[in-house]
Coordinates of C-alpha atoms and ligand atoms in Angstrom, one line a residue:
Chain R
M88 CA 0.0 -0.2 0.0
S89 CA 1.6 3.4 -0.9
F90 CA 1.5 6.1 1.7
L91 CA -1.1 8.3 -0.1
E92 CA -3.6 5.1 0.0
F93 CA -2.8 4.6 3.3
L94 CA -3.6 8.3 4.1
E95 CA -6.8 7.8 2.1
T96 CA -7.8 4.5 4.2
R97 CA -7.1 6.3 7.6
S98 CA -8.2 9.8 6.8
S99 CA -10.7 10.1 9.4
D100 CA -8.0 8.5 11.9
M101 CA -5.8 11.6 11.0
V102 CA -8.4 14.2 11.5
E103 CA -9.3 13.0 15.0
L104 CA -6.0 12.6 16.1
G105 CA -5.1 15.8 14.5
L106 CA -7.8 17.6 16.4
E107 CA -6.8 15.7 19.7
H108 CA -3.1 16.9 19.1
A109 CA -4.4 20.4 18.5
A110 CA -6.8 20.5 21.6
V111 CA -4.0 19.3 23.9
V112 CA -1.3 21.1 22.8
G113 CA -3.6 24.4 23.0
L114 CA -4.9 23.9 26.1
S115 CA -1.4 23.4 27.7
V116 CA -0.2 26.5 25.6
L117 CA -2.9 28.3 27.2
L118 CA -2.1 27.0 30.9
A119 CA 1.8 27.8 30.2
T120 CA 0.8 31.1 29.2
I121 CA -1.0 32.1 32.0
I122 CA 1.3 30.7 34.5
G123 CA 4.3 31.7 32.2
V124 CA 3.1 35.5 31.9
T125 CA 2.2 35.4 35.9
L126 CA 5.8 34.5 36.7
G127 CA 7.4 36.6 34.4
V128 CA 5.1 39.7 35.8
A129 CA 6.1 38.7 39.5
T130 CA 9.7 38.5 39.0
Y131 CA 11.1 40.6 36.1
Q132 CA 11.6 43.6 38.7
R133 CA 13.9 41.7 41.1
A134 CA 17.2 39.8 39.8
R135 CA 17.1 37.4 42.1
A136 CA 13.6 36.2 41.6
R137 CA 14.1 36.8 37.8
G138 CA 17.3 34.3 37.8
M139 CA 15.7 31.9 39.8
V140 CA 12.6 31.1 38.0
L141 CA 14.3 31.3 34.4
A142 CA 16.7 28.9 36.1
I143 CA 14.0 26.3 37.1
T144 CA 11.9 26.8 34.1
G145 CA 14.9 26.2 32.1
A146 CA 16.0 23.0 34.1
I147 CA 12.5 21.7 33.8
L148 CA 13.0 21.6 29.9
T149 CA 16.1 19.5 30.2
I150 CA 14.2 16.5 31.8
P151 CA 13.9 13.8 29.0
S152 CA 9.9 13.8 28.0
F153 CA 9.6 10.4 28.4
A154 CA 11.0 10.2 31.9
L155 CA 8.6 13.0 33.0
F156 CA 5.5 11.4 31.1
I157 CA 6.2 7.9 33.1
L158 CA 6.9 9.8 36.5
L159 CA 3.6 11.4 36.2
L160 CA 1.9 8.2 35.4
G161 CA 1.9 7.3 39.2
P162 CA 0.2 10.4 40.7
L163 CA -2.1 11.2 37.5
G164 CA -2.7 7.9 35.8
L165 CA -3.0 7.8 32.2
G166 CA -4.1 9.9 29.4
W167 CA -4.8 13.6 29.1
P168 CA -4.1 14.7 32.9
P169 CA -0.4 13.6 32.8
T170 CA -0.2 14.8 29.4
V171 CA -1.4 18.3 29.9
V172 CA 0.6 18.7 33.2
A173 CA 3.9 17.8 31.7
L174 CA 3.1 19.8 28.5
T175 CA 2.4 22.9 30.5
L176 CA 5.7 22.4 32.5
Y177 CA 7.7 22.3 29.2
G178 CA 5.8 25.1 27.8
L179 CA 6.8 28.0 30.8
M180 CA 10.2 28.4 29.7
P181 CA 9.8 30.2 26.7
V182 CA 7.0 32.2 27.9
V183 CA 8.7 33.3 31.1
R184 CA 11.8 34.2 29.4
N185 CA 10.0 36.1 26.7
T186 CA 7.7 38.1 29.4
I187 CA 10.7 39.1 31.3
T188 CA 12.6 40.3 28.1
G189 CA 9.6 42.2 26.9
L190 CA 8.8 43.8 30.1
R191 CA 12.4 44.9 30.9
G192 CA 12.8 46.0 27.4
V193 CA 10.2 49.0 27.7
D194 CA 11.6 52.2 27.2
P195 CA 12.5 53.7 30.7
A196 CA 11.5 57.0 29.3
V197 CA 8.0 55.9 28.3
L198 CA 7.8 54.3 31.8
E199 CA 8.9 57.5 33.7
A200 CA 6.4 59.6 31.7
A201 CA 3.5 57.1 32.6
K202 CA 4.6 57.6 36.1
G203 CA 4.7 61.2 35.8
M204 CA 1.3 61.3 34.4
G205 CA -0.1 59.8 37.4
L206 CA -0.8 56.0 36.1
N207 CA -0.5 53.9 39.1
R208 CA 1.7 50.8 39.3
R209 CA -1.4 48.2 38.1
Q210 CA -2.3 50.9 35.3
R211 CA 1.2 51.2 34.3
L212 CA 1.4 47.3 33.9
L213 CA -1.5 46.9 32.2
R214 CA -1.9 49.9 29.9
I215 CA 1.7 50.6 28.9
E216 CA 4.2 47.3 29.8
L217 CA 2.2 44.3 28.9
P218 CA 1.0 46.1 25.5
L219 CA 4.7 47.3 24.6
A220 CA 5.9 43.7 25.6
W221 CA 3.0 41.9 24.0
P222 CA 4.7 41.2 20.6
V223 CA 7.8 39.4 22.5
I224 CA 5.7 37.5 24.5
I225 CA 3.4 36.4 21.9
T226 CA 7.0 35.3 20.0
G227 CA 7.7 33.1 23.4
V228 CA 4.1 31.4 23.2
R229 CA 4.8 30.7 19.5
V230 CA 8.0 28.8 20.6
T231 CA 6.5 27.1 23.0
T232 CA 3.7 26.0 20.7
L233 CA 6.3 24.5 18.3
V234 CA 8.1 22.7 21.2
L235 CA 4.8 21.0 22.6
L236 CA 3.6 20.0 19.3
G237 CA 6.6 17.9 19.0
I238 CA 6.9 16.7 22.8
T239 CA 3.2 15.8 22.5
A240 CA 4.0 13.2 20.2
I241 CA 5.8 11.2 22.9
A242 CA 2.8 11.4 25.1
A243 CA 1.3 8.4 23.5
I244 CA 3.2 6.0 25.8
I245 CA 0.8 7.0 28.6
N246 CA -1.8 6.8 26.2
G247 CA -2.1 10.7 25.8
P248 CA -4.0 11.9 22.7
G249 CA -2.7 13.1 19.1
Y250 CA -0.5 11.8 16.4
G251 CA 1.7 9.7 19.2
E252 CA -0.4 7.0 18.6
F253 CA 0.4 6.5 14.8
I254 CA 4.1 6.7 15.7
F255 CA 4.1 4.4 18.6
T256 CA 2.1 1.8 16.6
G257 CA 4.5 2.1 13.8
L258 CA 7.3 1.6 16.2
A259 CA 5.5 -1.7 17.4
R260 CA 5.3 -3.1 14.1
V261 CA 9.2 -2.0 13.0
G262 CA 9.7 -4.3 9.9
T263 CA 6.5 -4.5 8.7
P264 CA 5.4 -2.5 5.6
V265 CA 2.7 -0.8 7.4
A266 CA 5.2 0.8 10.2
V267 CA 6.8 3.1 7.7
N268 CA 3.5 4.6 6.9
L269 CA 2.4 5.0 10.3
V270 CA 5.2 6.8 11.7
L271 CA 5.2 8.9 8.2
A272 CA 1.6 10.0 8.9
G273 CA 2.2 11.1 12.4
A274 CA 5.1 13.1 11.6
L275 CA 3.3 14.7 8.7
G276 CA 0.4 15.6 10.9
V277 CA 2.5 17.3 13.5
M278 CA 4.2 19.2 10.6
I279 CA 0.6 20.0 9.1
L280 CA -0.4 21.4 12.6
A281 CA 2.8 23.5 13.0
V282 CA 2.1 25.0 9.9
L283 CA -1.5 25.9 11.0
F284 CA -0.4 27.1 14.4
D285 CA 2.1 29.5 12.7
I286 CA -0.3 30.8 10.3
L287 CA -2.7 31.3 13.4
F288 CA 0.2 33.0 15.5
Y289 CA 0.9 35.4 12.9
T290 CA -2.5 36.3 12.4
V291 CA -3.2 36.8 16.0
R292 CA -0.1 38.6 16.4
K293 CA -0.9 41.2 13.4
L294 CA -4.2 41.5 15.0
T295 CA -3.4 42.0 18.5
T296 CA -0.4 44.2 18.1
S297 CA -0.9 47.9 18.2
K298 CA 0.2 49.3 14.7
G299 CA 2.2 51.9 16.4
I300 CA 4.8 49.0 17.6
Q301 CA 4.5 46.9 14.2
Chain X
M363 CA 7.6 99.1 40.3
T364 CA 10.5 96.9 39.6
S365 CA 10.2 93.2 38.7
A366 CA 11.0 92.1 42.1
D367 CA 8.2 94.0 43.9
S368 CA 5.6 92.4 41.3
H369 CA 6.9 89.0 42.2
E370 CA 6.7 89.6 45.9
T371 CA 2.9 90.3 45.4
R372 CA 2.0 87.1 43.3
Q373 CA 0.8 84.0 45.2
V374 CA 3.3 81.4 45.8
M375 CA 2.3 78.2 43.9
I376 CA 5.1 75.9 44.4
R377 CA 7.4 76.4 48.1
L378 CA 10.3 74.2 48.8
E379 CA 11.4 74.1 52.0
K380 CA 14.8 72.5 53.4
L381 CA 14.3 70.0 50.5
T382 CA 17.1 67.5 50.4
K383 CA 17.9 64.3 48.5
H384 CA 20.3 62.1 49.5
Y385 CA 21.2 59.1 47.3
P386 CA 22.3 55.7 49.0
G387 CA 25.8 55.2 48.8
Q388 CA 26.5 58.8 47.6
Q389 CA 28.8 61.0 49.9
R390 CA 27.3 64.2 49.4
N391 CA 23.7 65.2 49.1
A392 CA 22.6 65.7 45.8
V393 CA 20.3 68.4 47.1
D394 CA 20.8 69.8 50.2
G395 CA 18.6 71.8 52.2
L396 CA 16.9 73.9 49.0
D397 CA 14.5 76.7 49.7
L398 CA 12.9 78.2 46.6
D399 CA 9.6 79.7 46.1
I400 CA 7.9 79.6 42.5
N401 CA 5.3 81.9 42.0
E402 CA 2.0 81.5 40.2
G403 CA 2.1 81.9 36.3
E404 CA 5.7 82.4 36.0
I405 CA 8.5 80.2 34.2
V406 CA 11.2 79.5 36.5
V407 CA 14.4 78.0 34.8
L408 CA 16.7 75.8 36.8
V409 CA 19.9 76.1 35.0
G410 CA 23.7 74.8 36.3
P411 CA 26.1 73.0 35.4
S412 CA 25.8 69.1 35.0
G413 CA 25.4 67.0 37.9
C414 CA 24.5 70.1 40.5
G415 CA 20.9 68.5 41.2
K416 CA 18.7 70.3 38.6
T417 CA 16.8 67.0 37.6
T418 CA 16.8 65.8 40.9
T419 CA 15.2 69.0 42.3
M420 CA 12.4 69.2 39.6
K421 CA 11.6 65.4 40.3
M422 CA 11.1 65.8 43.6
I423 CA 8.3 68.1 43.1
N424 CA 6.1 65.4 41.3
R425 CA 8.0 63.1 43.7
I426 CA 9.4 60.9 40.7
I427 CA 12.3 61.1 43.2
E428 CA 11.2 61.1 46.9
P429 CA 12.8 63.7 49.2
T430 CA 15.0 62.5 51.9
S431 CA 13.8 65.5 53.9
G432 CA 12.1 68.9 53.7
R433 CA 8.9 69.7 52.6
I434 CA 7.1 70.7 49.3
I435 CA 4.0 72.9 49.4
L436 CA 1.7 73.1 46.2
N437 CA -0.7 75.8 46.3
G438 CA -0.5 76.1 50.1
E439 CA -1.1 72.3 50.6
D440 CA 1.8 70.2 52.2
V441 CA 1.9 67.4 49.3
T442 CA 5.4 65.8 50.6
R443 CA 3.4 62.8 51.9
T444 CA 0.1 62.7 50.0
D445 CA -0.7 60.0 47.3
A446 CA 2.0 60.6 44.7
D447 CA -0.5 59.4 41.8
Q448 CA -3.0 61.8 42.4
L449 CA -0.7 64.6 42.8
R450 CA 1.3 63.5 39.4
R451 CA -2.4 64.2 37.8
R452 CA -2.2 67.3 38.7
I453 CA 1.3 68.2 37.4
G454 CA 2.2 68.1 34.0
Y455 CA 5.3 66.5 33.3
V456 CA 7.6 66.7 29.8
I457 CA 10.9 64.8 29.4
Q458 CA 13.7 65.5 27.0
Q459 CA 13.1 62.0 25.7
T460 CA 9.3 62.7 25.3
G461 CA 8.5 59.0 26.6
L462 CA 5.2 59.1 24.2
F463 CA 3.4 55.8 24.8
P464 CA 4.6 54.5 21.4
H465 CA 1.4 52.1 21.0
M466 CA -1.1 54.6 21.4
T467 CA -2.3 57.0 18.8
I468 CA -1.3 60.8 19.3
G469 CA -4.9 61.1 20.4
E470 CA -4.6 58.5 22.7
N471 CA -1.5 59.9 24.1
V472 CA -2.9 63.5 24.9
A473 CA -5.9 61.9 26.3
T474 CA -3.9 60.0 28.8
V475 CA -4.5 62.2 32.1
P476 CA -8.1 63.4 30.9
K477 CA -8.7 59.4 31.3
L478 CA -7.4 59.0 34.4
L479 CA -9.4 62.0 35.7
G480 CA -12.5 60.3 34.4
W481 CA -13.4 63.0 31.9
D482 CA -16.2 61.8 29.9
K483 CA -15.8 61.0 25.8
S484 CA -16.7 64.4 24.5
R485 CA -15.2 66.3 27.0
T486 CA -11.7 64.4 26.5
D487 CA -12.2 64.6 22.4
A488 CA -12.5 68.2 22.8
R489 CA -9.8 68.8 24.6
V490 CA -7.4 66.5 22.7
D491 CA -8.5 68.7 19.6
E492 CA -7.9 72.0 21.5
L493 CA -4.4 70.7 22.7
L494 CA -3.3 69.8 19.2
N495 CA -4.3 73.1 17.7
M496 CA -2.7 74.8 20.5
V497 CA 0.5 73.2 19.8
N498 CA 0.2 73.8 15.7
M499 CA -0.9 70.0 15.1
D500 CA -3.8 69.8 12.7
P501 CA -6.0 67.0 14.5
E502 CA -7.6 65.9 11.5
I503 CA -4.1 65.0 10.1
F504 CA -2.4 63.8 13.6
R505 CA -5.0 62.6 15.8
H506 CA -5.0 58.8 14.4
R507 CA -1.0 59.0 14.0
Y508 CA 1.1 57.1 15.9
P509 CA 4.4 58.5 17.8
K510 CA 6.9 56.9 15.1
Q511 CA 5.3 58.6 11.9
L512 CA 6.2 62.1 13.7
S513 CA 9.5 63.9 13.6
G514 CA 11.4 64.7 16.7
G515 CA 10.1 68.2 16.8
Q516 CA 6.3 67.0 16.5
Q517 CA 6.8 64.5 19.1
Q518 CA 8.2 67.2 21.5
R519 CA 5.0 69.2 20.9
I520 CA 2.9 66.2 21.4
G521 CA 5.0 65.6 24.8
V522 CA 3.8 69.3 25.8
A523 CA 0.3 68.7 24.4
R524 CA -0.2 65.5 26.6
A525 CA 1.6 67.2 29.9
L526 CA -1.2 69.7 29.6
G527 CA -4.0 67.1 29.1
G528 CA -5.5 67.4 32.7
D529 CA -5.3 71.1 32.8
P530 CA -2.4 71.0 35.6
T531 CA -1.4 74.1 37.2
V532 CA 1.8 73.2 37.3
L533 CA 4.1 72.0 34.4
L534 CA 7.7 70.3 34.9
M535 CA 10.0 70.3 32.2
D536 CA 13.4 68.6 31.7
E537 CA 15.2 69.6 29.2
P538 CA 12.3 69.5 26.8
F539 CA 14.0 70.9 23.8
G540 CA 17.6 69.3 24.6
A541 CA 17.9 66.9 22.0
I542 CA 16.2 68.6 19.0
D543 CA 18.2 70.5 16.2
P544 CA 18.9 74.4 16.9
I545 CA 16.5 75.6 14.5
T546 CA 13.5 73.4 15.2
R547 CA 14.3 74.1 18.8
D548 CA 14.0 77.8 18.4
R549 CA 11.0 77.4 16.9
L550 CA 9.5 75.1 19.6
Q551 CA 10.7 77.5 22.2
N552 CA 9.0 80.4 20.4
E553 CA 5.7 78.5 20.0
F554 CA 5.9 77.1 23.7
L555 CA 6.5 80.8 24.9
R556 CA 3.1 81.6 22.8
V557 CA 1.3 78.8 24.3
Q558 CA 2.5 79.9 27.8
S559 CA 1.2 83.2 27.2
E560 CA -2.4 81.8 26.6
V561 CA -2.2 79.0 29.3
R562 CA -0.1 81.0 32.3
K563 CA 0.9 77.7 34.0
T564 CA 3.2 77.8 36.6
I565 CA 6.3 76.2 35.1
V566 CA 9.5 74.5 36.3
F567 CA 11.9 74.2 33.5
V568 CA 15.1 72.5 33.7
T569 CA 18.0 73.2 31.2
H570 CA 22.0 73.4 31.3
D571 CA 21.7 76.1 28.2
I572 CA 22.0 79.5 29.7
D573 CA 20.9 81.3 26.2
E574 CA 17.6 78.9 26.7
A575 CA 17.6 80.1 30.5
I576 CA 17.7 83.5 29.6
K577 CA 15.0 83.2 26.6
M578 CA 12.4 81.1 28.4
G579 CA 12.7 82.3 32.3
D580 CA 10.7 84.8 33.9
R581 CA 13.2 83.9 36.7
I582 CA 16.2 81.9 36.8
A583 CA 17.6 79.9 39.4
I584 CA 21.2 79.5 38.9
F585 CA 22.3 76.4 41.0
K586 CA 26.2 75.4 42.2
E587 CA 26.9 72.0 42.9
G588 CA 24.7 70.2 45.4
S589 CA 21.9 72.1 44.6
Q590 CA 23.0 75.5 46.2
L591 CA 21.2 78.5 44.8
A592 CA 24.1 80.9 43.5
Q593 CA 21.4 83.6 42.0
Y594 CA 17.5 83.7 41.8
D595 CA 16.5 86.4 39.8
T596 CA 15.2 88.0 36.6
P597 CA 17.3 87.3 33.2
E598 CA 17.7 91.2 33.2
Q599 CA 19.2 91.4 36.5
I600 CA 21.1 88.1 36.3
L601 CA 22.6 89.6 33.0
T602 CA 23.3 93.2 34.5
A603 CA 24.3 92.1 38.1
P604 CA 25.5 88.6 38.5
A605 CA 25.7 88.0 42.2
D606 CA 29.3 86.3 42.1
D607 CA 32.3 85.1 40.1
F608 CA 30.5 81.6 39.4
V609 CA 27.3 83.2 38.3
A610 CA 29.5 85.7 35.9
E611 CA 31.5 82.8 34.6
F612 CA 28.4 80.7 33.9
I613 CA 26.6 83.2 31.9
G614 CA 30.1 83.5 29.7
R615 CA 31.0 86.4 27.4
G616 CA 28.6 88.5 25.4
A617 CA 26.1 89.3 28.5
S618 CA 25.0 92.6 26.3
L619 CA 24.1 89.9 23.1
K620 CA 22.5 88.0 25.1
R621 CA 20.4 90.7 26.6
L622 CA 18.9 90.7 22.8
N623 CA 17.5 87.4 23.6
L624 CA 15.2 89.4 26.3
S625 CA 13.5 91.8 24.1
Y626 CA 11.2 90.6 21.4
V627 CA 10.7 92.1 17.7
G628 CA 7.0 92.8 18.8
D629 CA 8.3 95.4 21.4
I630 CA 9.6 97.7 18.6
D631 CA 7.4 99.3 15.8
P632 CA 8.4 98.0 12.5
R633 CA 9.5 100.6 10.0
P634 CA 7.6 100.8 6.6
W635 CA 9.0 99.8 3.5
P636 CA 7.9 100.4 -0.3
T637 CA 5.7 97.4 -1.2
V638 CA 3.7 96.7 -4.2
S639 CA 1.1 93.7 -4.7
V640 CA 2.1 90.8 -7.2
S641 CA -1.0 91.9 -9.4
T642 CA 1.1 95.5 -10.1
S643 CA 2.1 95.9 -13.5
I644 CA 5.9 96.1 -14.3
A645 CA 5.3 99.8 -15.2
E646 CA 3.8 101.0 -11.9
A647 CA 6.2 99.1 -10.0
R648 CA 9.2 101.2 -11.8
E649 CA 7.3 104.1 -11.2
T650 CA 6.9 103.4 -7.2
L651 CA 10.6 102.5 -6.8
R652 CA 11.5 105.7 -8.7
N653 CA 9.6 107.5 -6.1
A654 CA 10.9 105.6 -3.2
A655 CA 14.1 106.4 -1.2
E656 CA 14.7 102.8 -1.0
S657 CA 16.8 100.6 -3.3
A658 CA 14.3 97.7 -3.7
L659 CA 10.7 96.7 -3.3
I660 CA 8.7 94.0 -1.6
V661 CA 6.4 92.6 -3.6
V662 CA 3.5 90.8 -1.4
D663 CA 0.8 88.4 -2.4
E664 CA -3.1 88.8 -2.4
A665 CA -3.1 87.7 1.3
G666 CA -0.4 90.4 2.1
R667 CA 2.4 88.0 3.0
P668 CA 5.9 88.8 1.5
H669 CA 6.3 87.1 -2.0
S670 CA 9.8 88.6 -3.3
W671 CA 12.2 91.2 -3.4
V672 CA 12.9 93.3 -6.4
S673 CA 15.6 95.4 -7.5
P674 CA 15.6 98.1 -10.2
E675 CA 17.9 96.1 -12.3
E676 CA 15.3 92.9 -12.6
L677 CA 12.9 95.4 -13.2
N678 CA 14.6 96.9 -15.9
R679 CA 15.4 93.5 -17.4
A680 CA 11.9 92.6 -17.4
G681 CA 9.7 92.5 -20.4
E682 CA 6.3 94.8 -20.6
G683 CA 4.6 91.4 -20.9
S684 CA 5.7 90.0 -17.7
S685 CA 4.5 89.7 -14.2
L686 CA 6.0 90.7 -10.7
K687 CA 5.3 87.0 -10.0
E688 CA 8.3 85.6 -12.2
I689 CA 11.0 88.0 -11.1
G690 CA 12.7 88.9 -7.9
Q691 CA 14.2 87.0 -5.4
T692 CA 12.7 85.0 -2.4
P693 CA 12.9 86.8 0.7
R694 CA 14.9 84.8 3.4
A695 CA 15.1 87.0 6.5
I696 CA 11.7 87.0 7.6
V697 CA 10.8 87.2 11.4
E698 CA 7.6 87.2 13.8
P699 CA 6.7 89.5 16.3
R700 CA 7.6 86.7 19.2
A701 CA 11.2 86.3 17.9
T702 CA 13.9 87.7 19.7
L703 CA 15.9 91.0 18.8
S704 CA 18.6 88.5 18.7
D705 CA 17.2 86.4 16.2
A706 CA 16.2 89.6 13.9
L707 CA 19.7 90.6 14.0
N708 CA 20.9 87.0 12.9
E709 CA 18.7 87.1 10.0
L710 CA 19.4 90.8 9.3
I711 CA 23.4 90.0 9.1
A712 CA 22.9 87.5 6.2
A713 CA 19.8 89.6 4.4
R714 CA 20.3 91.2 1.0
Y715 CA 18.9 94.5 1.8
A716 CA 20.3 94.8 5.6
V717 CA 16.7 94.7 6.9
T718 CA 14.4 91.8 8.4
L719 CA 11.0 91.7 7.1
V720 CA 8.5 91.1 10.1
V721 CA 5.2 89.0 9.9
D722 CA 2.2 88.7 11.9
D723 CA 0.7 85.2 13.0
T724 CA -0.9 84.9 9.4
G725 CA 2.4 85.6 7.7
K726 CA 1.0 89.4 6.8
L727 CA 3.9 91.7 6.2
Q728 CA 3.9 94.2 9.1
G729 CA 7.1 96.2 7.8
V730 CA 11.0 95.9 8.5
V731 CA 13.5 95.9 11.0
D732 CA 16.8 97.2 10.7
I733 CA 20.0 97.6 12.5
E734 CA 19.5 101.1 13.7
Q735 CA 16.4 99.9 15.2
I736 CA 18.0 97.2 17.1
N737 CA 20.7 99.6 18.4
D738 CA 18.2 102.1 19.6
S739 CA 16.8 99.2 21.6
I740 CA 20.2 98.2 23.0
R741 CA 20.8 101.5 24.2
S742 CA 17.5 102.0 26.1
M743 CA 17.7 98.6 27.5
R744 CA 21.1 99.1 28.8
A745 CA 19.9 102.5 30.4
S746 CA 17.1 101.2 32.2
A747 CA 19.1 98.2 33.4
V748 CA 21.7 100.5 35.0
T749 CA 18.9 102.6 36.8
E750 CA 17.5 99.5 37.9
A751 CA 21.0 98.3 39.3
R752 CA 21.4 102.0 41.1
A753 CA 18.2 101.8 42.3
S754 CA 19.0 98.6 44.1
L755 CA 22.1 99.7 45.5
G756 CA 20.4 103.0 46.9
G757 CA 17.6 100.8 48.5
E758 CA 20.1 98.8 50.6
P759 CA 20.3 100.0 54.4
Ligands
ATP941 N1 19.8 57.7 41.1 C1 20.6 57.9 41.5 N2 21.5 57.6 42.3 C2 22.5 58.1 42.7 N3 23.1 59.2 42.3 C3 22.4 59.8 41.6 C4 21.0 59.2 41.0 N4 20.7 60.3 40.2 C5 21.7 61.3 40.3 N5 22.7 61.5 41.1 C6 23.4 62.2 41.5 O1 22.9 63.1 41.9 C7 23.5 64.4 41.4 C8 22.6 65.4 40.7 O2 22.2 64.7 39.5 P1 21.1 65.6 38.7 O3 20.8 64.4 37.6 O4 19.8 66.0 39.6 O5 21.8 66.4 37.9 P2 21.3 67.6 37.0 O6 21.7 68.9 37.5 O7 20.1 67.2 36.4 O8 22.6 67.3 35.7 P3 22.6 67.4 34.2 O9 22.6 68.8 33.5 O10 24.0 66.4 33.6 O11 21.2 66.6 33.9 C9 24.7 63.8 40.5 O12 26.0 64.2 41.2 C10 24.4 62.6 40.3 O13 25.5 61.8 40.1
MG942 MG1 19.5 66.5 34.4

């Protein structure tokens, strides 16, 4: 069976796994963004806290994904919960780093002017600093998304959702003709999602960034 | 009545009492026990060498820098410990780097303080338009632009408009025109003085440029190291009677030339000059020039604005069919009534006919100024300064 024929016969699986894959990545990215931006906002003004949060979220990224999924198996069981937790943890670093970079990159003169106009701490953060840091933050979110799309494929070892199922089934049948098709289909699916997410981020970034700083 | 008397009768808007700032880790106080009264409606310029504490002093007034000790009294109220954000909404703030919010339009930037003060939309919009017009920026063109789409001079104008947003009584300006090319700076200074003549704010203006201080200040506070006041007086008095060697050295040479910066073209009556309209025929123009004592004619357009200079040679060379529109030379030396005599003199030196054209705000020709008129003005200024200095000598017990 050629690869194209294989795709045709498994097209409904392709779509279903794709939706799962996108959903679990989308949810994890959302959580990582909320937690990551919060951590960034809480620490960007203090050198010690900043260094610590970057070191910890960076260290998480070095844990092999296989190991982390299996470690979470005990407390969280199989399927979605350990997958989402692991992905969220992996997704923190790019978001935190870019949030801190973005907030620290705001022109001090702009901040001083904002202070001089009488904007309080909260107003300065919400109306000036975060909007100005936003293009940098969303770039971090985009990197996180790409990283998580890849890692999600591994989550199939704990019955996680997504294209990993194709890849691991292929792995189990190495040597048979269908194995190559399964792995190829999984990889292709992830790549298509990456392209789609990229288009999405490009659009969101365009729409949510002020024309004054594009 | 001397100017010193009139200041005493005016109400004090900002009073600094024993104001002191000590930065952690520094040996000396950046500002040390400064007492300073600033009257309502006047521009006080803080000037002095780099590092003498001008910026620190100014920023303590809106508590961007918190004083170590001493008091700040604003319009009779002690604001040393009040809510800083509330205080700042009552005080306009302009900085050299402008600090415009790059992600907001010009309109949104100017609306910042009105929004903080909770003004409704129609009042805010009207205020934005009023302020943009005031700083010579057409609201229709600029309201929806972003800061990056403006030149440096335009950005600084918006900085001033934004600072005036909430109609504050006090305006703090830290080297607002410091990063701008000399020609634009001059124009912005003139424009700002025009705005001030309308709004009459109490202004604290920081600069390290004594010429700017003389031009902008109703009174000048000259600082030495550590915010020690070397002299606090009107520009005229500082130029005529510097308090000590430090002040004299700081003013530098050419105090008399600097005094030219204190009088305005509007203070002297422009002299008339033979003028013809562009629609005049060449023959008539020749006739006018023949009957005039001067050696050239000024051609004005339909609105009375200077269009060109024509010389007798140019009139003779022109054929009967040609029009005054096509011959002659564009005038370069043109000043407005708000320009200083120094500006006028500058223009005049480079001018072709040794006169500077004076136009009103609409660009309409008012007459000309020549070197004789400027000379007369210098003489009378010197005479009155000497009288004043004598009077202050005599007044001492
Ligand atoms: N944040 C700070 N921390 C420590 N020292 C400071 C700080 N800001 C200013 N200083 C010191 O305080 C003194 C006064 O500084 P200030 O900025 O008020 O000077 P200035 O008169 O505005 O000078 P300039 O003309 O260069 O702007 C200087 O000696 C400066 O080094
Ligand atoms: Mg300074």
